[in-house]
CSV table of C-alpha atoms in Angstrom, one decimal:
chain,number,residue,atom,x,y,z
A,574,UNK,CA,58.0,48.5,9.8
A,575,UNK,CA,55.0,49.6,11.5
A,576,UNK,CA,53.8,48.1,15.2
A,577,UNK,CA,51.4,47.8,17.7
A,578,UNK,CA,51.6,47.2,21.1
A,579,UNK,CA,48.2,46.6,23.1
A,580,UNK,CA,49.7,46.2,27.2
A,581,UNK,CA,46.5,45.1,28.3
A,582,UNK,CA,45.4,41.1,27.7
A,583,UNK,CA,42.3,41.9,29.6
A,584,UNK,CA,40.0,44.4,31.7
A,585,UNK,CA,37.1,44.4,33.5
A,586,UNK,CA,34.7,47.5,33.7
A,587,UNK,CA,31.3,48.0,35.6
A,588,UNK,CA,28.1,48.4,33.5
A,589,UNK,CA,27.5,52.4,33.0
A,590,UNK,CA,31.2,53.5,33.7
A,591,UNK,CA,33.7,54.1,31.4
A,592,UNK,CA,36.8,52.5,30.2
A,593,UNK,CA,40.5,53.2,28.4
A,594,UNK,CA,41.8,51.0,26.6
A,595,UNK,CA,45.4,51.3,25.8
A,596,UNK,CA,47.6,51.4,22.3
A,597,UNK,CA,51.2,52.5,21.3
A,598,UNK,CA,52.7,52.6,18.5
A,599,UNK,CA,55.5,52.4,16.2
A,600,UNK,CA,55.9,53.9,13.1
A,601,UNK,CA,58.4,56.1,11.1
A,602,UNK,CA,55.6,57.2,8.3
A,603,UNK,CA,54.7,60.7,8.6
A,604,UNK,CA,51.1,60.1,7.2
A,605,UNK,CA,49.2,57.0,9.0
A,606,UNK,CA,45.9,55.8,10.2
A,607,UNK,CA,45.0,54.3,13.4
A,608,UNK,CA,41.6,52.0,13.3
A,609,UNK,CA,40.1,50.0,16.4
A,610,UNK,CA,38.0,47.1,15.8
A,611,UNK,CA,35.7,45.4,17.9
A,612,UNK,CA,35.3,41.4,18.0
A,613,UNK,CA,32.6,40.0,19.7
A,614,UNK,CA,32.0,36.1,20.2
A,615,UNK,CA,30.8,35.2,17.3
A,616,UNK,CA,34.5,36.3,15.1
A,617,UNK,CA,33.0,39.4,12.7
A,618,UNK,CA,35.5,42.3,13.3
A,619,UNK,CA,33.3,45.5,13.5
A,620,UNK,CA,34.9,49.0,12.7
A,621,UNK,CA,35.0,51.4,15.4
A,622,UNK,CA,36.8,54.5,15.0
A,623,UNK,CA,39.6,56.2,12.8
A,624,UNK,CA,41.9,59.0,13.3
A,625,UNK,CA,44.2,59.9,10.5
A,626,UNK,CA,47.5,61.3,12.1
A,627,UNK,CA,47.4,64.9,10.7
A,628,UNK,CA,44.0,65.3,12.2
A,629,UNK,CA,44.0,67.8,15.3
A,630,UNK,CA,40.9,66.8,16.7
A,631,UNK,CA,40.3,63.9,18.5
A,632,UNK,CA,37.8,61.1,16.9
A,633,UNK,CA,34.5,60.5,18.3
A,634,UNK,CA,32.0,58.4,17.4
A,635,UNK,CA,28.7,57.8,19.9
A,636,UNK,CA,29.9,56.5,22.8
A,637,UNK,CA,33.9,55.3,21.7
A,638,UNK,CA,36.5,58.3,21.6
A,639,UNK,CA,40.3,58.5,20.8
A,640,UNK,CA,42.7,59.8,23.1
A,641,UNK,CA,45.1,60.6,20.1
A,642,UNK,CA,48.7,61.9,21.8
A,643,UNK,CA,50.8,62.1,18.9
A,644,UNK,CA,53.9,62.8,20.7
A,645,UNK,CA,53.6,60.3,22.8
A,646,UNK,CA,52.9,57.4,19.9
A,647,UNK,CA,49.5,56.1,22.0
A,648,UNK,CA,46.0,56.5,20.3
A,649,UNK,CA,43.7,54.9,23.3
A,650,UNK,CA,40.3,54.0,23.0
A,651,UNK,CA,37.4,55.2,25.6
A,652,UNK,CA,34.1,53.4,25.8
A,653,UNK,CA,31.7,55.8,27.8
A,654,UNK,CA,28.6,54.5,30.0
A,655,UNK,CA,29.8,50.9,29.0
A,656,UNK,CA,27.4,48.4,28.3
A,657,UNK,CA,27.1,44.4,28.5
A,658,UNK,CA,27.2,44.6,24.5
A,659,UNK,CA,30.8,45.9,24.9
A,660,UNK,CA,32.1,42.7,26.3
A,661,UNK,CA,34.5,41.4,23.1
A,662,UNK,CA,38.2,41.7,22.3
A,663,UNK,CA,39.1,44.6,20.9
A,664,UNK,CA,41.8,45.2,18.4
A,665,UNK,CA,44.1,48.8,17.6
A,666,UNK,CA,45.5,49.2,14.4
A,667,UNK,CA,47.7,51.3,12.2
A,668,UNK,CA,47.8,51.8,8.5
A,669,UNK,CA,50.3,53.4,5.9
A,670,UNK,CA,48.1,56.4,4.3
A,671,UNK,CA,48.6,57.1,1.0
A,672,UNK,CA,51.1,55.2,-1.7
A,673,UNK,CA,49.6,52.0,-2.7
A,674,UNK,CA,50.2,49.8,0.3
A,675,UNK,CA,46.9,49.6,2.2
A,676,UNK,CA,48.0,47.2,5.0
A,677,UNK,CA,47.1,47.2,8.3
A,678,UNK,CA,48.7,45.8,11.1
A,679,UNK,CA,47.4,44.9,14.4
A,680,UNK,CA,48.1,44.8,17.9
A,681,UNK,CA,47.1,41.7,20.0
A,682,UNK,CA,43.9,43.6,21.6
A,683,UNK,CA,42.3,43.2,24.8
A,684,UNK,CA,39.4,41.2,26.1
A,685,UNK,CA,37.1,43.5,27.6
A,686,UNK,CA,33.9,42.5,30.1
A,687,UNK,CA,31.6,44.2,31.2
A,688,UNK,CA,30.0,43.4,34.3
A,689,UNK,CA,26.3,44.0,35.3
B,641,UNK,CA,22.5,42.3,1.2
B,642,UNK,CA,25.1,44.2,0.6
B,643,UNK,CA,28.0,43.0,2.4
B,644,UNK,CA,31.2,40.5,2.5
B,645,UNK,CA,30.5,36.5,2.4
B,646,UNK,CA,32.7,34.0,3.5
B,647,UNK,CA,32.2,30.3,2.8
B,648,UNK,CA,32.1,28.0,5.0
B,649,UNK,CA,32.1,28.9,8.1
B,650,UNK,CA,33.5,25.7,9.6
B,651,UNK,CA,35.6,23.3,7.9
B,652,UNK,CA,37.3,20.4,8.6
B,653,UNK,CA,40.4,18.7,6.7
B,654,UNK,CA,42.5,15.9,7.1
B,655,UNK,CA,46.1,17.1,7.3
B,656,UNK,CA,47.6,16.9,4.0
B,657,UNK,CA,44.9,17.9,1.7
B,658,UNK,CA,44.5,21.4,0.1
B,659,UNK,CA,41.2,23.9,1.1
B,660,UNK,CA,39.9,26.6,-0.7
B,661,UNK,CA,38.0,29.4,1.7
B,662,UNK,CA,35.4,31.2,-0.5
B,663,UNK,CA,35.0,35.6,-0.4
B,664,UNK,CA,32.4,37.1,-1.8
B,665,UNK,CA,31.4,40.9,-2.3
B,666,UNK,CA,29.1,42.8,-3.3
B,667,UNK,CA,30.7,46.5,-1.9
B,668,UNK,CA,32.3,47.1,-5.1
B,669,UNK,CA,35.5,47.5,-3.2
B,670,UNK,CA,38.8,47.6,-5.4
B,671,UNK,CA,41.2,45.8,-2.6
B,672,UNK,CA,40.5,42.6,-0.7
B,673,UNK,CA,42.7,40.6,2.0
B,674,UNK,CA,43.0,37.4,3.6
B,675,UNK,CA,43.9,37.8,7.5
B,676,UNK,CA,45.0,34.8,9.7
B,677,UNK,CA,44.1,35.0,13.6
B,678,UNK,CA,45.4,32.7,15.9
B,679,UNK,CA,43.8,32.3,19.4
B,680,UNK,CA,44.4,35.2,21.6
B,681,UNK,CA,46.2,36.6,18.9
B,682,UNK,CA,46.1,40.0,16.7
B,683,UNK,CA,45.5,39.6,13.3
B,684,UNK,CA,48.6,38.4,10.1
B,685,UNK,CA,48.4,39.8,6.9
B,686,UNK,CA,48.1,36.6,4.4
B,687,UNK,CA,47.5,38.2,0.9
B,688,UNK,CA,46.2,41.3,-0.8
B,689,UNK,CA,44.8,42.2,-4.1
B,690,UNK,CA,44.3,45.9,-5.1
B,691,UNK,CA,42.8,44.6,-8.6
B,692,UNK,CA,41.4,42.4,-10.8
B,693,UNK,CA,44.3,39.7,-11.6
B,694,UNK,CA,46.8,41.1,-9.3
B,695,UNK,CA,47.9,40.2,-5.7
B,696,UNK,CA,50.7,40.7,-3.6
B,697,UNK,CA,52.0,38.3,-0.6
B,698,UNK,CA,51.5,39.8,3.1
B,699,UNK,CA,53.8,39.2,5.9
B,700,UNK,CA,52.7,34.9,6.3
B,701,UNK,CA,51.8,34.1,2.4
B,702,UNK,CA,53.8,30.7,2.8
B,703,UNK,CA,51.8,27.8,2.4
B,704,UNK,CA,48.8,29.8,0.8
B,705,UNK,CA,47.6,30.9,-2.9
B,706,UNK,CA,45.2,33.2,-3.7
B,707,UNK,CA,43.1,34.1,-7.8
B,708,UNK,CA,41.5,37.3,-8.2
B,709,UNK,CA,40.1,36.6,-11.6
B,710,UNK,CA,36.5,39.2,-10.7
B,711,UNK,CA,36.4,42.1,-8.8
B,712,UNK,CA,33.8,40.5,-6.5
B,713,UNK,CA,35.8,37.2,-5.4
B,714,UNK,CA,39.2,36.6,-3.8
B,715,UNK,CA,39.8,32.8,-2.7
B,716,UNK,CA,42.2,32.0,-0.5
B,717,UNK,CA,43.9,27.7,-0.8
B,718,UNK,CA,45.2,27.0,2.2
B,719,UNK,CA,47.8,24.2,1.1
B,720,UNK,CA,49.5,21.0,2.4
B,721,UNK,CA,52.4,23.2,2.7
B,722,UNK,CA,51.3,25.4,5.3
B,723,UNK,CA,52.6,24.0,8.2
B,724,UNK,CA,49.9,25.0,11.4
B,725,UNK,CA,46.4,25.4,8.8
B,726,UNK,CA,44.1,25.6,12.0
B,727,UNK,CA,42.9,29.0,12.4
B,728,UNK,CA,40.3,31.9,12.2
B,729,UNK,CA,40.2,33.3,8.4
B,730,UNK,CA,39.0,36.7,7.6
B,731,UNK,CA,38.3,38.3,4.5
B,732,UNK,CA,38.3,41.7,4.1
B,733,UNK,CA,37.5,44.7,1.8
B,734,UNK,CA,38.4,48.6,1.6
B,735,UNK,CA,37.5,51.2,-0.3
B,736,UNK,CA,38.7,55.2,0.5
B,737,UNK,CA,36.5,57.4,2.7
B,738,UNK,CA,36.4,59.7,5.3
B,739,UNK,CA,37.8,57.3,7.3
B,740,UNK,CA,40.7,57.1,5.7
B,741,UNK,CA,40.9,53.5,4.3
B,742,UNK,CA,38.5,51.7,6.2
B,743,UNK,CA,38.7,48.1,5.8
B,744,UNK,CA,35.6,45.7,6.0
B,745,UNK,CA,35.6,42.4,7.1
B,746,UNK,CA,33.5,39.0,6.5
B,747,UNK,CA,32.2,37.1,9.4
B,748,UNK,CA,35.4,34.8,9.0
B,749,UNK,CA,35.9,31.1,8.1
B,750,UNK,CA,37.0,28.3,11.1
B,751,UNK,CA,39.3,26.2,9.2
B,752,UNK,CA,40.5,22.7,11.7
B,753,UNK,CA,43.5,20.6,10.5
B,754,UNK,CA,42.9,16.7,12.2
């Protein structure tokens, strides 16, 4: 069985600075995906940022980055120069690659504000 | 637009009677889901279809049925045997891409049990 384990119900981040937010892990497939979604107020979950878990470089995509640390089982999300449009829950996930299971299974995410 | 539509967005039911929450997509994607959430909760896997006329339960499909009779729609009934019904429903979609199998989801469907 796969897992997720989000620590932090909520944080708080100044407008322009940047901000981790953490995910572990839990998983005894060799080949897996990790996802983070973004849910705003209004319920649509936007897509974010995948890194597959044989990929050596870390995802980036504009401002959000993955602090992938295999080893350690924790793929953590960074939001550079944070803006007030970052203020939503946000949701780590991890998927079984490959086989014909696409599931994914989420963590409890954290609510993130940013203030002005 | 292309995208994934979810009908209705807020719906209210007397307890007892059975719902059906409409998906809709255009993305010809193969798989579509049905997600629960729960306030301040993650996100439960209800039911997933790879293809046309095939589904397989998730990990809370008790209560629930699902059809996938065209590629494009994937309804989920939200019986009188589901015991808590009031909840956040997502739909969602995937096909295979660079990132990996990136799901999709619809703008979701407030269901309320009175």
């Amino acid at each position: 069985a796969q897992k997720i384990t989000q620590t932090q119900p909520g944080m708080f981040v100044q407008e322009k600075e940047a901000v981790t937010l953490d995910c572990t892990y839990d998983t005894s497939d060799q080949s897996y995906g990790l996802f983070w979604y973004k849910q705003p107020s209004s319920g649509e979950m936007i897509f974010l940022i995948y890194q597959g878990s044989y990929d050596e470089q870390n995802a980036t995509e504009g401002r959000y980055s993955l602090n992938f640390q295999k080893a350690r089982k924790s793929a953590n999300l960074v939001i550079s120069a944070s803006q007030l449009g970052d203020s939503a829950m946000y949701f780590c996930a991890i998927e079984r690659s490959g086989g014909s299971n696409y599931k994914l299974t989420f963590g409890k995410g954290t609510l993130l504000t940013v203030n002005p | 637009d292309g995208g994934i539509t979810q009908s209705p967005k807020y719906l209210f039911r007397k307890e007892g009677q059975n719902v059906t929450l409409s998906c809709e997509q255009n993305l010809n994607h193969d798989a579509m889901y049905w997600y629960r959430q729960d306030p301040g909760q993650g996100l439960r896997l209800i039911y997933y279809s790879q293809i046309v006329n095939d589904f397989q339960k998730g990990d809370i499909a008790e209560g629930y049925s699902v059809s996938r009779e065209k590629k494009e729609s994937f309804p989920l009934t939200v019986t009188s045997a589901q015991k808590n019904p009031t909840a956040f429903y997502l739909c969602a979609t995937s096909s295979w891409g660079e990132a990996g199998n990136t799901i999709y989801f619809g703008e979701g469907s407030w269901l309320t049990v009175v």
